[in-house]
PDB file of C-alpha atoms in Angstrom:
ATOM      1  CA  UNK A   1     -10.003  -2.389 -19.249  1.00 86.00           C
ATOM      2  CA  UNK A   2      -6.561  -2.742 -18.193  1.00 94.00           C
ATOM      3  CA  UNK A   3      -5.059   0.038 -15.220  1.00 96.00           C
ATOM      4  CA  UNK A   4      -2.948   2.360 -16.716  1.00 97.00           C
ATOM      5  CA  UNK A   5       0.542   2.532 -15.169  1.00 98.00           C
ATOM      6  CA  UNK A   6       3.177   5.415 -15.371  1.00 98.00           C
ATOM      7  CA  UNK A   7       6.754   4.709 -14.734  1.00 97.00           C
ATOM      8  CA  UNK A   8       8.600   8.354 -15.246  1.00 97.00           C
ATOM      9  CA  UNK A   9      12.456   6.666 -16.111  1.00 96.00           C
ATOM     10  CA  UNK A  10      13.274   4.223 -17.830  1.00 94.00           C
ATOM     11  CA  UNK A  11      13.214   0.305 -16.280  1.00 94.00           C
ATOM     12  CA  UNK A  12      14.470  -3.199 -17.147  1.00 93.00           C
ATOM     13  CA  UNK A  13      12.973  -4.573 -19.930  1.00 94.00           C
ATOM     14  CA  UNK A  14      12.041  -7.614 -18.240  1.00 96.00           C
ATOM     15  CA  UNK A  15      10.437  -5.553 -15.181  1.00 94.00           C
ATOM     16  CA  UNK A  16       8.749  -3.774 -18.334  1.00 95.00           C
ATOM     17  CA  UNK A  17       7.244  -6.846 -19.415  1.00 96.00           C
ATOM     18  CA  UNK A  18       5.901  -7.859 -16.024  1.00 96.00           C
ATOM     19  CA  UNK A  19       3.648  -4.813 -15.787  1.00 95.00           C
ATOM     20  CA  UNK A  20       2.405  -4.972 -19.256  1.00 96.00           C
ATOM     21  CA  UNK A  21       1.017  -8.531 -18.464  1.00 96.00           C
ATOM     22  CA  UNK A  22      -1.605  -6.724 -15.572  1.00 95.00           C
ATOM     23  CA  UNK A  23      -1.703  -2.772 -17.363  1.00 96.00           C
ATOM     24  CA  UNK A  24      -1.077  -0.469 -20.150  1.00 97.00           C
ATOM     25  CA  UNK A  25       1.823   0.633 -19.261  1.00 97.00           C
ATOM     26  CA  UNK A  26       3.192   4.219 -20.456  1.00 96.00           C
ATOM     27  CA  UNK A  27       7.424   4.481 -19.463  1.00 94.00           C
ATOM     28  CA  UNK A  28       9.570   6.883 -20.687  1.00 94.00           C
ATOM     29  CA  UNK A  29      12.268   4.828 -21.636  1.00 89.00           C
ATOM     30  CA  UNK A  30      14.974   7.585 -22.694  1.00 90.00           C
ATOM     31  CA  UNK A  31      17.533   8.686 -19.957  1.00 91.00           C
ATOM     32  CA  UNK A  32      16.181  12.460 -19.395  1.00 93.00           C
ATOM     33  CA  UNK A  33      14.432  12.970 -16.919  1.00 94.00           C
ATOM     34  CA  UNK A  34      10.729  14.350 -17.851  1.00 94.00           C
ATOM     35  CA  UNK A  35       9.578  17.861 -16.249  1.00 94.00           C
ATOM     36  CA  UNK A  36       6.316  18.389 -13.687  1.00 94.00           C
ATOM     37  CA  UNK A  37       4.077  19.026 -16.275  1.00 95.00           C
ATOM     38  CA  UNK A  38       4.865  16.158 -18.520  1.00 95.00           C
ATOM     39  CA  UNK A  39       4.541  13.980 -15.822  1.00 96.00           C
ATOM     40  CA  UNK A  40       1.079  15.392 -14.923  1.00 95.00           C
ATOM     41  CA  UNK A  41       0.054  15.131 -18.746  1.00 95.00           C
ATOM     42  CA  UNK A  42       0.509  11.506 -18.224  1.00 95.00           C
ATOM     43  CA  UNK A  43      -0.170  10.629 -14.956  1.00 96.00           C
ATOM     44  CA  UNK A  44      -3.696  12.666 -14.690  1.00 94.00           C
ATOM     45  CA  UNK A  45      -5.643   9.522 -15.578  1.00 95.00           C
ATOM     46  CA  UNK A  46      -3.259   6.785 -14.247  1.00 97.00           C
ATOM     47  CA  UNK A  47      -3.868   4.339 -11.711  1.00 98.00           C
ATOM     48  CA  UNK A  48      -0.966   4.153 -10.872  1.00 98.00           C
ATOM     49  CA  UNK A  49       2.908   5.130 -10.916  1.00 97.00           C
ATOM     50  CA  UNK A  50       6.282   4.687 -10.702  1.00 97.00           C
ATOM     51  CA  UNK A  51       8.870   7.023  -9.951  1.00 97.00           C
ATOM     52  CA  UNK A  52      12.501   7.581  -9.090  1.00 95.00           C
ATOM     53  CA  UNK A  53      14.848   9.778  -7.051  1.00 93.00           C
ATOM     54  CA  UNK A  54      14.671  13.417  -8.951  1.00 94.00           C
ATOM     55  CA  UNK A  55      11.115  13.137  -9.299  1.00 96.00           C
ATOM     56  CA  UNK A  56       8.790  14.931  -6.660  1.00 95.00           C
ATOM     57  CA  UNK A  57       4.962  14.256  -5.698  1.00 96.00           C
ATOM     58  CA  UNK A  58       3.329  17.187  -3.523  1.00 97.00           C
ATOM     59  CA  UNK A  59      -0.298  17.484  -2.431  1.00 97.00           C
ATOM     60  CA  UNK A  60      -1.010  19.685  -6.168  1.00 97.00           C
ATOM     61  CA  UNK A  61       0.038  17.499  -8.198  1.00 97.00           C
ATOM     62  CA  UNK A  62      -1.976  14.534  -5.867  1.00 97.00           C
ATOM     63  CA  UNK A  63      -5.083  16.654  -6.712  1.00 96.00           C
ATOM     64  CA  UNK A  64      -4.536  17.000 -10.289  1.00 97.00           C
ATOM     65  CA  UNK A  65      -4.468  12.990 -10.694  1.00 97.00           C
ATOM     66  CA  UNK A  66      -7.988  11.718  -9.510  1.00 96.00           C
ATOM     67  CA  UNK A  67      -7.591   8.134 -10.494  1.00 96.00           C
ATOM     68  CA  UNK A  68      -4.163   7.325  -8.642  1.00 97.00           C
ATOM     69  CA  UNK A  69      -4.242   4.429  -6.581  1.00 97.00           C
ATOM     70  CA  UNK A  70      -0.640   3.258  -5.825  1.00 98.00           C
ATOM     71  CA  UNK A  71       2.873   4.946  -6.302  1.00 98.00           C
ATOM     72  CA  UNK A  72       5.144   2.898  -6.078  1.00 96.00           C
ATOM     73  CA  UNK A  73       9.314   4.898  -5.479  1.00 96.00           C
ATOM     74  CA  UNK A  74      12.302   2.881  -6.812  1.00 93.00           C
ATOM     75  CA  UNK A  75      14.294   3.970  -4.286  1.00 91.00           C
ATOM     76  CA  UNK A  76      14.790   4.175  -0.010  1.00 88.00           C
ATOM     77  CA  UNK A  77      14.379   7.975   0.804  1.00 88.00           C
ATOM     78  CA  UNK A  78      11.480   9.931   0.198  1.00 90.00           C
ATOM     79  CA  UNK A  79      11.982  13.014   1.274  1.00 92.00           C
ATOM     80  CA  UNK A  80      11.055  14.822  -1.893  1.00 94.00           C
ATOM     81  CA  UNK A  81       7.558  12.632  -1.758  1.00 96.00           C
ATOM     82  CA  UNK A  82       4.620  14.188   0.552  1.00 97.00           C
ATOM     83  CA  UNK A  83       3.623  10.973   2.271  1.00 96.00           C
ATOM     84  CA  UNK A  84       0.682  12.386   4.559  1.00 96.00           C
ATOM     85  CA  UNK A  85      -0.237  13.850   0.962  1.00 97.00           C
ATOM     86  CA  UNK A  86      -0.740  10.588  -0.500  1.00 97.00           C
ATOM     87  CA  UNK A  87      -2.068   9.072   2.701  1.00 97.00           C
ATOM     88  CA  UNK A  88      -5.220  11.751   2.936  1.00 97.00           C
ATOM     89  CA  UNK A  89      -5.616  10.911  -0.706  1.00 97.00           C
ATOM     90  CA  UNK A  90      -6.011   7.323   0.152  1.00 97.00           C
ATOM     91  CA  UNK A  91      -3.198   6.551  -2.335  1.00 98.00           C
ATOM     92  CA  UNK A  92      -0.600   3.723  -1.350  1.00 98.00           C
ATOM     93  CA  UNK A  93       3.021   5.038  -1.738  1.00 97.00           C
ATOM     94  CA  UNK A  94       5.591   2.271  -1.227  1.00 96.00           C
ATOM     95  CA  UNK A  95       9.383   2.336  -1.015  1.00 95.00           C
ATOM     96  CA  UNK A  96      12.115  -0.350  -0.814  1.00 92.00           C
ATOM     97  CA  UNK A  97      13.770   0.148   2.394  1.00 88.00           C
ATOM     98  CA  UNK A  98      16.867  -2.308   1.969  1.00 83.00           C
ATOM     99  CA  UNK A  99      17.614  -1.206  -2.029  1.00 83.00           C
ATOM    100  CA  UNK A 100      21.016   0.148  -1.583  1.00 83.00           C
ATOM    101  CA  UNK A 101      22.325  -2.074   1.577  1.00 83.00           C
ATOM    102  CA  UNK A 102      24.035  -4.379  -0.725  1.00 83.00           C
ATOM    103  CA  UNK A 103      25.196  -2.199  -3.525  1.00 85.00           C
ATOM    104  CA  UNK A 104      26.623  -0.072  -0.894  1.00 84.00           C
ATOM    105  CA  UNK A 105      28.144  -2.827   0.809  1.00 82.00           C
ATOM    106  CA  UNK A 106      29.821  -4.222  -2.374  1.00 84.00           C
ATOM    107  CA  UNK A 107      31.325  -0.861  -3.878  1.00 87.00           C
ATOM    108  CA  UNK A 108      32.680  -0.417  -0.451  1.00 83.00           C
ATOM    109  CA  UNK A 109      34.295  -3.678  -1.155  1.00 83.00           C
ATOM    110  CA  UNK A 110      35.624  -2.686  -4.398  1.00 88.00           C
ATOM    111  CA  UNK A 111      37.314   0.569  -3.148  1.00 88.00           C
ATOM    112  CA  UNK A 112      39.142  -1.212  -0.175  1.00 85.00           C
ATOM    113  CA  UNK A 113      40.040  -3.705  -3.276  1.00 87.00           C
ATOM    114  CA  UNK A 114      40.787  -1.126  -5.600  1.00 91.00           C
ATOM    115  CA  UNK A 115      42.610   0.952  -3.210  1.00 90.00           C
ATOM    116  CA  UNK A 116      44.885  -0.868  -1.608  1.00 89.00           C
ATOM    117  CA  UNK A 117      46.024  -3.523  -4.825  1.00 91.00           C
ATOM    118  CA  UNK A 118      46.439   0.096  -7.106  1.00 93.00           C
ATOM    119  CA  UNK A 119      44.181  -1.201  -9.460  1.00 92.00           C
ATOM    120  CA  UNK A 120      43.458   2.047 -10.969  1.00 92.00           C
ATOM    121  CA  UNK A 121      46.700   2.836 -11.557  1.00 92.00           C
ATOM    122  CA  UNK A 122      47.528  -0.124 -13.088  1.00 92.00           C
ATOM    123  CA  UNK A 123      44.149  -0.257 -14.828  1.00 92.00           C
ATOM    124  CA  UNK A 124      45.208   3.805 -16.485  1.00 94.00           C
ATOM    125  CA  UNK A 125      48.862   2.695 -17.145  1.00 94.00           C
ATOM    126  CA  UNK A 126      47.634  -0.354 -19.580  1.00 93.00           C
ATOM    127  CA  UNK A 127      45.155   1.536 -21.039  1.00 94.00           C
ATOM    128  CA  UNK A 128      47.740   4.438 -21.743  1.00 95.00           C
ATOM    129  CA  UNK A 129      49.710   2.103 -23.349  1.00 94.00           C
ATOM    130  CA  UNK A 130      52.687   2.482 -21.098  1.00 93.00           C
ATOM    131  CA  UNK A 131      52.786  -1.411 -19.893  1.00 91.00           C
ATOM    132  CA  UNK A 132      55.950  -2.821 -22.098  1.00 91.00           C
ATOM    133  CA  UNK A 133      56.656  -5.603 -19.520  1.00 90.00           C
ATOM    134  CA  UNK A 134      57.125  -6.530 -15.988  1.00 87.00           C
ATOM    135  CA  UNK A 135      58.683  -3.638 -13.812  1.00 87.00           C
ATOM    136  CA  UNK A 136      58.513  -3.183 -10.073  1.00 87.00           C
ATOM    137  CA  UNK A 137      55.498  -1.062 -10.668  1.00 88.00           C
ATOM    138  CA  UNK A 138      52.080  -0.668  -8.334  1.00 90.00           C
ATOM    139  CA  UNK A 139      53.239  -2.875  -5.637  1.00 89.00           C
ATOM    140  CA  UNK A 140      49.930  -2.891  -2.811  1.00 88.00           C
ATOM    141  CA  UNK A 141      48.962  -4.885   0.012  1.00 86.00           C
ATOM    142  CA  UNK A 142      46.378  -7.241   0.225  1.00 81.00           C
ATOM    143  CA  UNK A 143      43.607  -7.833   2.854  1.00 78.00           C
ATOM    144  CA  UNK A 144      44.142 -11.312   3.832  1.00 78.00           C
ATOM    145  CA  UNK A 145      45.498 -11.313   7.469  1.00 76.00           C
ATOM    146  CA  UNK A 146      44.710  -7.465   7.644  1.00 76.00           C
ATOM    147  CA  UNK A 147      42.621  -5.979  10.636  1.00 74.00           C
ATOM    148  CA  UNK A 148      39.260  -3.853   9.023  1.00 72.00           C
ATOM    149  CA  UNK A 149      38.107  -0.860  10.607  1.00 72.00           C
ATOM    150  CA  UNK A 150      34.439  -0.939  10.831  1.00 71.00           C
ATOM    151  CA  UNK A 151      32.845   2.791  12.430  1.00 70.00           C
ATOM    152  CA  UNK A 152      29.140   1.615  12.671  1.00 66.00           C
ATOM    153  CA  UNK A 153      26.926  -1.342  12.855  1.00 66.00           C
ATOM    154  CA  UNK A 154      24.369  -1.179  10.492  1.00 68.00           C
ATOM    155  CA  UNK A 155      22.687  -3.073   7.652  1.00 68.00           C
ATOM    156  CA  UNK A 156      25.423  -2.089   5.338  1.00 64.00           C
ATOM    157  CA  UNK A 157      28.372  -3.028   7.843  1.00 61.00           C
ATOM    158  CA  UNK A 158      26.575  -6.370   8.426  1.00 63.00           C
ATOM    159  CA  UNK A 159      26.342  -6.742   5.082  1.00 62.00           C
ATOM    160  CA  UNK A 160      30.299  -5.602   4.180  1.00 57.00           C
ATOM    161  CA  UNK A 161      31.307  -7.899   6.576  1.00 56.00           C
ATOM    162  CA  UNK A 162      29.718 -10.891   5.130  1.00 58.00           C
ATOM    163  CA  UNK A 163      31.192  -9.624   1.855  1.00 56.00           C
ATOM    164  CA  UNK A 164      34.544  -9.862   3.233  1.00 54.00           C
ATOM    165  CA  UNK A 165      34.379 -13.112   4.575  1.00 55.00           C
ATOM    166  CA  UNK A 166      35.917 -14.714   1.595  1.00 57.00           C
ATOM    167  CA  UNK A 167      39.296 -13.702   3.209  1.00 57.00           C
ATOM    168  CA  UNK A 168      38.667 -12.560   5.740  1.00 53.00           C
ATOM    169  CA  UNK A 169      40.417  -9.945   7.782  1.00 58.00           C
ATOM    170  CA  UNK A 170      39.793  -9.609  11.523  1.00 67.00           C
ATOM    171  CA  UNK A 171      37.549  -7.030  12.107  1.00 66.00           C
ATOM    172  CA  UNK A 172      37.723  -4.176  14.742  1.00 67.00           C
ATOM    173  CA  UNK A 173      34.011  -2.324  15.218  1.00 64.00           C
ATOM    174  CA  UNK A 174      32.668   0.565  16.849  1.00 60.00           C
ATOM    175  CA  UNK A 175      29.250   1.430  17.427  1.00 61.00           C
ATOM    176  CA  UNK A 176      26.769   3.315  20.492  1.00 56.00           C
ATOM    177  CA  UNK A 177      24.844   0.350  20.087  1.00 56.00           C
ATOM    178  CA  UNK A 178      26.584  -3.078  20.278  1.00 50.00           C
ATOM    179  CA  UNK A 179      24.170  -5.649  18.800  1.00 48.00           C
ATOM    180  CA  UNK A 180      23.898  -9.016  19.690  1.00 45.00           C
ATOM    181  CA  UNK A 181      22.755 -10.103  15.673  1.00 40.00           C
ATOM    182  CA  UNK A 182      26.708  -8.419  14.728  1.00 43.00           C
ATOM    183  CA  UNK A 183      28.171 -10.588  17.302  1.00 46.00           C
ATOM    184  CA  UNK A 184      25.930 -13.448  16.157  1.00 42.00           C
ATOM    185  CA  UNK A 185      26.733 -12.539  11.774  1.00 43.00           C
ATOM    186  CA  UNK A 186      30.014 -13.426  12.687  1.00 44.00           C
ATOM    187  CA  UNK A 187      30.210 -16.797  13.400  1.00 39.00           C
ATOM    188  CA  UNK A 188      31.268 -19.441  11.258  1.00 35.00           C
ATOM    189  CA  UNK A 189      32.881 -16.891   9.059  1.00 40.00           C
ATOM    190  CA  UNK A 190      36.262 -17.345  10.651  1.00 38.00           C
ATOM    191  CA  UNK A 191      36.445 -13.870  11.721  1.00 38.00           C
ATOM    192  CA  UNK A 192      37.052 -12.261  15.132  1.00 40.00           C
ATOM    193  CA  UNK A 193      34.709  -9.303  16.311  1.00 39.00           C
ATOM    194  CA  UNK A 194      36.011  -6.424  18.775  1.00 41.00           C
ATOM    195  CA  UNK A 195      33.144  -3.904  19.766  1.00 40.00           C
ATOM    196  CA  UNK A 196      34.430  -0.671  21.221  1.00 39.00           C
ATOM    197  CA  UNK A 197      32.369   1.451  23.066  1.00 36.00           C
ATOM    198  CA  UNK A 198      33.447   5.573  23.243  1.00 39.00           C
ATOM    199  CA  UNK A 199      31.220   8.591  22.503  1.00 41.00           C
ATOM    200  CA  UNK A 200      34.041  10.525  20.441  1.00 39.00           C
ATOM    201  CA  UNK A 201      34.998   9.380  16.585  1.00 49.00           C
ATOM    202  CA  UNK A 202      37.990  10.560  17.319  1.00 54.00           C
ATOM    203  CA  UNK A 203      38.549   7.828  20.031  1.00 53.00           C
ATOM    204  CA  UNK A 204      37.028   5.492  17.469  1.00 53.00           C
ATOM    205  CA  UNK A 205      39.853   6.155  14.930  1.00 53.00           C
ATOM    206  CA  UNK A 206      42.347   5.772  17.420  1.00 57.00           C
ATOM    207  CA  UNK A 207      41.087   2.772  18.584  1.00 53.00           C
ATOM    208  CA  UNK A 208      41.656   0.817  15.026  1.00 51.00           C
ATOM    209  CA  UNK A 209      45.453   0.258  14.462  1.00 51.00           C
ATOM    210  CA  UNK A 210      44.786  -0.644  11.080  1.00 45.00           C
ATOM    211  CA  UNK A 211      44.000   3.071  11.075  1.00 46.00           C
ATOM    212  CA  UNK A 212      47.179   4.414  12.334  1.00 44.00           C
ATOM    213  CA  UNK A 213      48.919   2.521   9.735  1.00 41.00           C
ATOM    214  CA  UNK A 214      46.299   3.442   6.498  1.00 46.00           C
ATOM    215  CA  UNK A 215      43.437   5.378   6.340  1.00 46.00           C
ATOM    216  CA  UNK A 216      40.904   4.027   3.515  1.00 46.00           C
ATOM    217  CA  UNK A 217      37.943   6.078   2.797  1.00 47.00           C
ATOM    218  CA  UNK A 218      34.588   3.445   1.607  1.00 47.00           C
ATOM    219  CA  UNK A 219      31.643   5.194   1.904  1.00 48.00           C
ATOM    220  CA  UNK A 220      30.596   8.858   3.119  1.00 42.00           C
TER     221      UNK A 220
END
């Protein structure tokens, strides 16, 4: 008999597929999002799991699902998920630690993109069928020859720069902790790297000209 696998949201049909080959798989495949007790009706005989960011798993609902092997989170945090719950249940609970480095790194992308060529504006004023020609309209800036203010040097700033080295701006960063691998990411990308060390953001802002000229907001 094949495990039987419970994925609360809906997935990729072709991820889908991929666990039906090993288990019966039962997915709720709609967009809601199912409440505690439908989970449970489901889960309460599974094997195994998978789950997403509004559901939550405490050391109740652990006890109400005797067969549960594995749970495996589509998503980084898992602060809603009792972990020493699932350990003293002997049940694996994995996450994926580097899901959103990339995504992040690209929107932030876009907005600097969208931001500073108006393309929202210009995006609104075709669709509101105002565009009857050419007219000095939406003029912007582009980042090519641009410095980039970079406040942190994380997974997501690594990966941001690499994103930007298509143009690529010079880059000004500040971090507490300058990294050797940042200084390293940057070469053969045609980019320059200035690390600034200061325990005040406030110093950190000032320290970016590209700041003092325009202030563009990425990611919280």
């Amino acid at each position: 008999m094949k495990p039987r696998i419970v994925t609360t949201h809906r997935i990729h049909p072709d991820t889908l597929a991929l666990l039906e080959t090993a288990a019966e798989v039962i997915s709720n495949q709609s967009d809601s999002t199912m409440s505690r007790e439908e989970v449970l009706l489901r889960t309460n005989d599974a094997d195994g799991m998978m789950v997403f960011m509004p559901d939550s798993i405490d050391a109740d609902f652990l006890s109400a699902c005797p067969n549960l092997k594995v749970i495996g989170a589509a998503l980084k945090g898992y602060d809603n998920f009792d972990v020493e719950a699932c350990t003293r249940h002997g049940i694996w609970f994995t996450i994926v630690p580097d899901l959103l480095t990339s995504p992040t790194a690209e929107l932030t992308i876009g907005l600097l993109l969208s931001i500073t060529r108006n393309m929202l504006q210009g995006d609104n004023y075709i669709r509101s069928r105002q565009f009857n020609g050419w007219t000095p309209r939406f003029y912007g800036t582009g980042l090519t020859g641009k410095t980039a203010g970079i406040i942190g040097t994380g997974a997501v700033e690594r990966s941001g720069g690499r994103s930007q080295s298509g143009w690529p701006p010079s880059i000004c960063k500040f971090s507490t902790r300058i990294r050797s691998l940042c200084r390293k990411s940057r070469k053969g990308h045609g980019m320059r790297a200035e690390h600034r060390w200061t325990s005040y953001w406030r110093q950190a802002i000032s320290s970016f000209p590209c700041c003092r000229c325009r202030q563009i907001p990425t990611t919280p």
